[in-house]
mmCIF file of C-alpha atoms in Angstrom:
data_model
loop_
_atom_site.group_PDB
_atom_site.id
_atom_site.type_symbol
_atom_site.label_atom_id
_atom_site.label_comp_id
_atom_site.label_asym_id
_atom_site.label_seq_id
_atom_site.Cartn_x
_atom_site.Cartn_y
_atom_site.Cartn_z
ATOM 1 C CA UNK L 863 45.551 -166.902 -148.405
ATOM 2 C CA UNK L 864 47.625 -167.136 -145.060
ATOM 3 C CA UNK L 865 48.545 -163.160 -145.390
ATOM 4 C CA UNK L 866 44.525 -162.342 -145.499
ATOM 5 C CA UNK L 867 43.933 -164.882 -142.498
ATOM 6 C CA UNK L 868 46.600 -163.304 -140.633
ATOM 7 C CA UNK L 869 45.850 -159.890 -140.947
ATOM 8 C CA UNK L 870 42.216 -160.653 -140.474
ATOM 9 C CA UNK L 871 42.637 -162.358 -137.082
ATOM 10 C CA UNK L 872 45.943 -160.319 -136.252
ATOM 11 C CA UNK L 873 43.980 -156.950 -136.639
ATOM 12 C CA UNK L 874 40.935 -158.256 -134.668
ATOM 13 C CA UNK L 875 43.550 -159.272 -131.820
ATOM 14 C CA UNK L 876 44.752 -155.898 -132.207
ATOM 15 C CA UNK L 877 41.798 -153.938 -131.842
ATOM 16 C CA UNK L 878 40.379 -155.947 -129.006
ATOM 17 C CA UNK L 879 44.187 -154.988 -127.417
ATOM 18 C CA UNK L 880 43.639 -151.352 -128.204
ATOM 19 C CA UNK L 881 40.133 -151.498 -127.181
ATOM 20 C CA UNK L 882 40.901 -152.714 -123.603
ATOM 21 C CA UNK L 883 44.004 -150.545 -123.544
ATOM 22 C CA UNK L 884 45.852 -153.627 -123.128
ATOM 23 C CA UNK L 885 48.198 -153.433 -125.716
ATOM 24 C CA UNK L 886 51.331 -153.928 -124.313
ATOM 25 C CA UNK L 887 50.349 -157.263 -121.982
ATOM 26 C CA UNK L 888 48.830 -158.711 -125.517
ATOM 27 C CA UNK L 889 51.926 -157.883 -126.592
ATOM 28 C CA UNK L 890 54.117 -159.887 -124.192
ATOM 29 C CA UNK L 891 51.328 -162.902 -124.066
ATOM 30 C CA UNK L 892 51.235 -163.114 -128.103
ATOM 31 C CA UNK L 893 55.062 -163.313 -127.718
ATOM 32 C CA UNK L 894 55.234 -166.006 -125.240
ATOM 33 C CA UNK L 895 52.203 -168.047 -127.269
ATOM 34 C CA UNK L 896 54.331 -167.886 -130.062
ATOM 35 C CA UNK L 897 57.556 -168.982 -128.301
ATOM 36 C CA UNK L 898 55.153 -171.989 -127.221
ATOM 37 C CA UNK L 899 54.723 -172.947 -130.642
ATOM 38 C CA UNK L 900 57.943 -172.564 -132.030
ATOM 39 C CA UNK L 901 59.497 -174.384 -129.252
ATOM 40 C CA UNK L 902 56.692 -177.177 -129.636
ATOM 41 C CA UNK L 903 56.600 -177.870 -133.517
ATOM 42 C CA UNK L 904 54.218 -180.994 -132.003
ATOM 43 C CA UNK L 905 51.721 -178.737 -130.830
ATOM 44 C CA UNK L 906 51.185 -176.983 -133.985
ATOM 45 C CA UNK L 907 51.337 -180.301 -135.898
ATOM 46 C CA UNK L 908 48.848 -182.106 -132.860
ATOM 47 C CA UNK L 909 46.365 -178.970 -133.738
ATOM 48 C CA UNK L 910 46.366 -179.331 -137.573
ATOM 49 C CA UNK L 911 46.074 -182.993 -137.331
ATOM 50 C CA UNK L 912 42.875 -184.099 -139.259
ATOM 51 C CA UNK L 913 41.965 -187.177 -136.727
ATOM 52 C CA UNK L 914 41.828 -185.167 -133.756
ATOM 53 C CA UNK L 915 38.525 -183.621 -133.291
ATOM 54 C CA UNK L 916 37.398 -179.775 -132.203
ATOM 55 C CA UNK L 917 36.792 -180.674 -128.609
ATOM 56 C CA UNK L 918 39.756 -181.989 -127.805
ATOM 57 C CA UNK L 919 42.322 -179.521 -129.564
ATOM 58 C CA UNK L 920 40.080 -177.034 -127.620
ATOM 59 C CA UNK L 921 40.800 -179.020 -124.291
ATOM 60 C CA UNK L 922 44.717 -178.951 -125.438
ATOM 61 C CA UNK L 923 44.792 -175.232 -125.831
ATOM 62 C CA UNK L 924 42.920 -174.667 -122.593
ATOM 63 C CA UNK L 925 45.276 -176.730 -120.650
ATOM 64 C CA UNK L 926 47.980 -175.378 -122.210
ATOM 65 C CA UNK L 927 47.507 -171.870 -122.363
ATOM 66 C CA UNK L 928 44.743 -171.269 -119.860
ATOM 67 C CA UNK L 929 46.970 -170.940 -116.713
ATOM 68 C CA UNK L 930 49.462 -168.609 -118.496
ATOM 69 C CA UNK L 931 47.718 -166.079 -120.333
ATOM 70 C CA UNK L 932 44.360 -163.974 -120.296
ATOM 71 C CA UNK L 933 41.011 -165.278 -120.911
ATOM 72 C CA UNK L 934 41.011 -163.225 -123.597
ATOM 73 C CA UNK L 935 44.131 -164.674 -125.636
ATOM 74 C CA UNK L 936 43.102 -168.007 -124.750
ATOM 75 C CA UNK L 937 39.417 -167.351 -125.848
ATOM 76 C CA UNK L 938 41.370 -166.124 -129.118
ATOM 77 C CA UNK L 939 43.216 -169.209 -129.458
ATOM 78 C CA UNK L 940 40.073 -171.130 -129.112
ATOM 79 C CA UNK L 941 38.342 -169.390 -131.877
ATOM 80 C CA UNK L 942 41.267 -169.853 -134.005
ATOM 81 C CA UNK L 943 41.097 -173.643 -133.322
ATOM 82 C CA UNK L 944 37.045 -173.374 -133.608
ATOM 83 C CA UNK L 945 37.389 -171.571 -137.302
ATOM 84 C CA UNK L 946 40.006 -174.417 -138.351
ATOM 85 C CA UNK L 947 42.891 -171.847 -138.881
ATOM 86 C CA UNK L 948 44.975 -173.843 -136.456
ATOM 87 C CA UNK L 949 48.092 -173.683 -139.280
ATOM 88 C CA UNK L 950 47.957 -170.048 -139.076
ATOM 89 C CA UNK L 951 48.474 -169.551 -135.517
ATOM 90 C CA UNK L 952 52.058 -168.554 -136.252
ATOM 91 C CA UNK L 953 51.304 -166.223 -139.161
ATOM 92 C CA UNK L 954 48.981 -164.514 -136.973
ATOM 93 C CA UNK L 955 50.841 -164.007 -134.270
ATOM 94 C CA UNK L 956 54.037 -162.568 -136.151
ATOM 95 C CA UNK L 957 51.466 -160.248 -137.977
ATOM 96 C CA UNK L 958 50.137 -159.023 -134.458
ATOM 97 C CA UNK L 959 53.349 -158.396 -133.168
ATOM 98 C CA UNK L 960 53.937 -156.566 -136.364
ATOM 99 C CA UNK L 961 51.143 -154.385 -136.017
ATOM 100 C CA UNK L 962 52.038 -153.591 -132.318
ATOM 101 C CA UNK L 963 55.367 -152.506 -133.195
ATOM 102 C CA UNK L 964 54.064 -150.289 -135.933
ATOM 103 C CA UNK L 965 51.667 -148.901 -133.812
ATOM 104 C CA UNK L 966 54.214 -148.002 -131.110
ATOM 105 C CA UNK L 967 56.816 -146.510 -133.667
ATOM 106 C CA UNK L 968 59.646 -149.599 -133.144
ATOM 107 C CA UNK L 969 61.006 -150.195 -136.522
ATOM 108 C CA UNK L 970 63.248 -153.506 -137.225
ATOM 109 C CA UNK L 971 66.362 -153.084 -138.625
ATOM 110 C CA UNK L 972 68.586 -155.607 -140.625
ATOM 111 C CA UNK L 973 71.716 -154.553 -141.576
ATOM 112 C CA UNK L 974 74.342 -156.201 -143.160
ATOM 113 C CA UNK L 975 78.019 -155.129 -143.279
ATOM 114 C CA UNK L 976 80.878 -156.913 -144.674
ATOM 115 C CA UNK L 977 82.403 -157.319 -141.189
ATOM 116 C CA UNK L 978 81.037 -157.385 -137.700
ATOM 117 C CA UNK L 979 80.539 -153.510 -136.417
ATOM 118 C CA UNK L 980 82.057 -152.451 -133.211
ATOM 119 C CA UNK L 981 79.484 -151.478 -130.232
ATOM 120 C CA UNK L 982 80.046 -147.957 -131.344
ATOM 121 C CA UNK L 983 79.258 -147.929 -134.649
ATOM 122 C CA UNK L 984 76.169 -150.191 -134.007
ATOM 123 C CA UNK L 985 74.872 -147.358 -131.582
ATOM 124 C CA UNK L 986 76.047 -144.808 -134.810
ATOM 125 C CA UNK L 987 73.809 -146.302 -137.289
ATOM 126 C CA UNK L 988 70.790 -146.957 -134.892
ATOM 127 C CA UNK L 989 71.005 -143.289 -134.013
ATOM 128 C CA UNK L 990 71.038 -142.190 -137.803
ATOM 129 C CA UNK L 991 68.074 -144.385 -138.295
ATOM 130 C CA UNK L 992 66.240 -143.121 -135.655
ATOM 131 C CA UNK L 993 66.861 -139.188 -137.029
ATOM 132 C CA UNK L 994 65.846 -140.161 -140.722
ATOM 133 C CA UNK L 995 62.642 -142.032 -140.068
ATOM 134 C CA UNK L 996 59.528 -141.762 -138.102
ATOM 135 C CA UNK L 997 60.400 -144.383 -135.353
ATOM 136 C CA UNK L 998 60.815 -143.957 -131.679
ATOM 137 C CA UNK L 999 63.150 -146.919 -131.396
ATOM 138 C CA UNK L 1000 64.747 -149.686 -133.295
ATOM 139 C CA UNK L 1001 65.136 -153.753 -133.055
ATOM 140 C CA UNK L 1002 68.361 -153.981 -135.056
ATOM 141 C CA UNK L 1003 69.462 -157.309 -136.325
ATOM 142 C CA UNK L 1004 73.005 -157.233 -137.810
ATOM 143 C CA UNK L 1005 74.549 -159.614 -140.056
ATOM 144 C CA UNK L 1006 77.908 -160.293 -141.512
ATOM 145 C CA UNK L 1007 78.430 -160.853 -145.561
ATOM 146 C CA UNK L 1008 81.884 -160.495 -146.587
ATOM 147 C CA UNK L 1009 80.982 -160.446 -150.427
ATOM 148 C CA UNK L 1010 79.771 -156.772 -149.948
ATOM 149 C CA UNK L 1011 83.342 -156.021 -149.900
ATOM 150 C CA UNK L 1012 82.531 -152.728 -148.103
ATOM 151 C CA UNK L 1013 79.695 -150.361 -146.999
ATOM 152 C CA UNK L 1014 76.387 -151.761 -145.798
ATOM 153 C CA UNK L 1015 73.006 -152.903 -146.619
ATOM 154 C CA UNK L 1016 70.087 -151.621 -144.545
ATOM 155 C CA UNK L 1017 66.479 -152.922 -144.780
ATOM 156 C CA UNK L 1018 63.324 -151.893 -142.807
ATOM 157 C CA UNK L 1019 60.140 -153.423 -143.861
ATOM 158 C CA UNK L 1020 60.139 -153.373 -147.877
ATOM 159 C CA UNK L 1021 62.550 -150.334 -148.161
ATOM 160 C CA UNK L 1022 66.211 -151.151 -148.931
ATOM 161 C CA UNK L 1023 69.147 -148.790 -148.889
ATOM 162 C CA UNK L 1024 72.178 -150.708 -150.465
ATOM 163 C CA UNK L 1025 75.600 -148.876 -149.983
ATOM 164 C CA UNK L 1026 77.681 -151.922 -150.577
ATOM 165 C CA UNK L 1027 80.614 -151.954 -152.821
ATOM 166 C CA UNK L 1028 79.132 -154.959 -154.161
ATOM 167 C CA UNK L 1029 75.903 -153.075 -155.447
ATOM 168 C CA UNK L 1030 78.247 -150.255 -157.044
ATOM 169 C CA UNK L 1031 80.434 -152.718 -158.894
ATOM 170 C CA UNK L 1032 77.178 -154.675 -160.240
ATOM 171 C CA UNK L 1033 75.018 -151.361 -161.128
ATOM 172 C CA UNK L 1034 78.953 -150.387 -163.036
ATOM 173 C CA UNK L 1035 79.201 -153.695 -164.567
ATOM 174 C CA UNK L 1036 75.387 -153.478 -166.023
ATOM 175 C CA UNK L 1037 76.244 -150.069 -167.586
ATOM 176 C CA UNK L 1038 79.621 -151.077 -169.167
ATOM 177 C CA UNK L 1039 77.329 -153.930 -170.733
ATOM 178 C CA UNK L 1040 75.059 -151.629 -172.043
ATOM 179 C CA UNK L 1041 77.024 -149.437 -173.820
ATOM 180 C CA UNK L 1042 77.112 -149.528 -177.552
ATOM 181 C CA UNK L 1043 80.685 -149.829 -178.302
#
């Protein structure tokens, strides 16, 4: 249900942004709104509280966001609250941001290596990904996992390339166990 709600509302917001040629402006506002919800967990709890009436929730949205984001974005938040979808606000905005990145051909790559990469290696990995994918830019997220021993694991969306030594050893082990000796 959460994916359906976030996709429906996120697509609607994207359609409005694209229709008004304000994708970049809405993207920045959506980041700010999402950050406000991440920084203030009480806000989400307040909007989801069953004993607080909708009119008060709408007033809270107007007071908090009305001065800092466009009327369209405030209206969008009000629509979410009015339709009792407050618990999905962060999912909706994350979906929207992903949709905009996809539209602008900006990929997100999660790179895991057994040791910290130098800046030169990070640049090399990023450039290689730009050459081999259809993306124009990448947001790179690096992590260290010493259990990989060597190589790296790269995840972009639902695609994973695992060239780690740990993966190769696991595959070899499964192969050896399946041999009929």
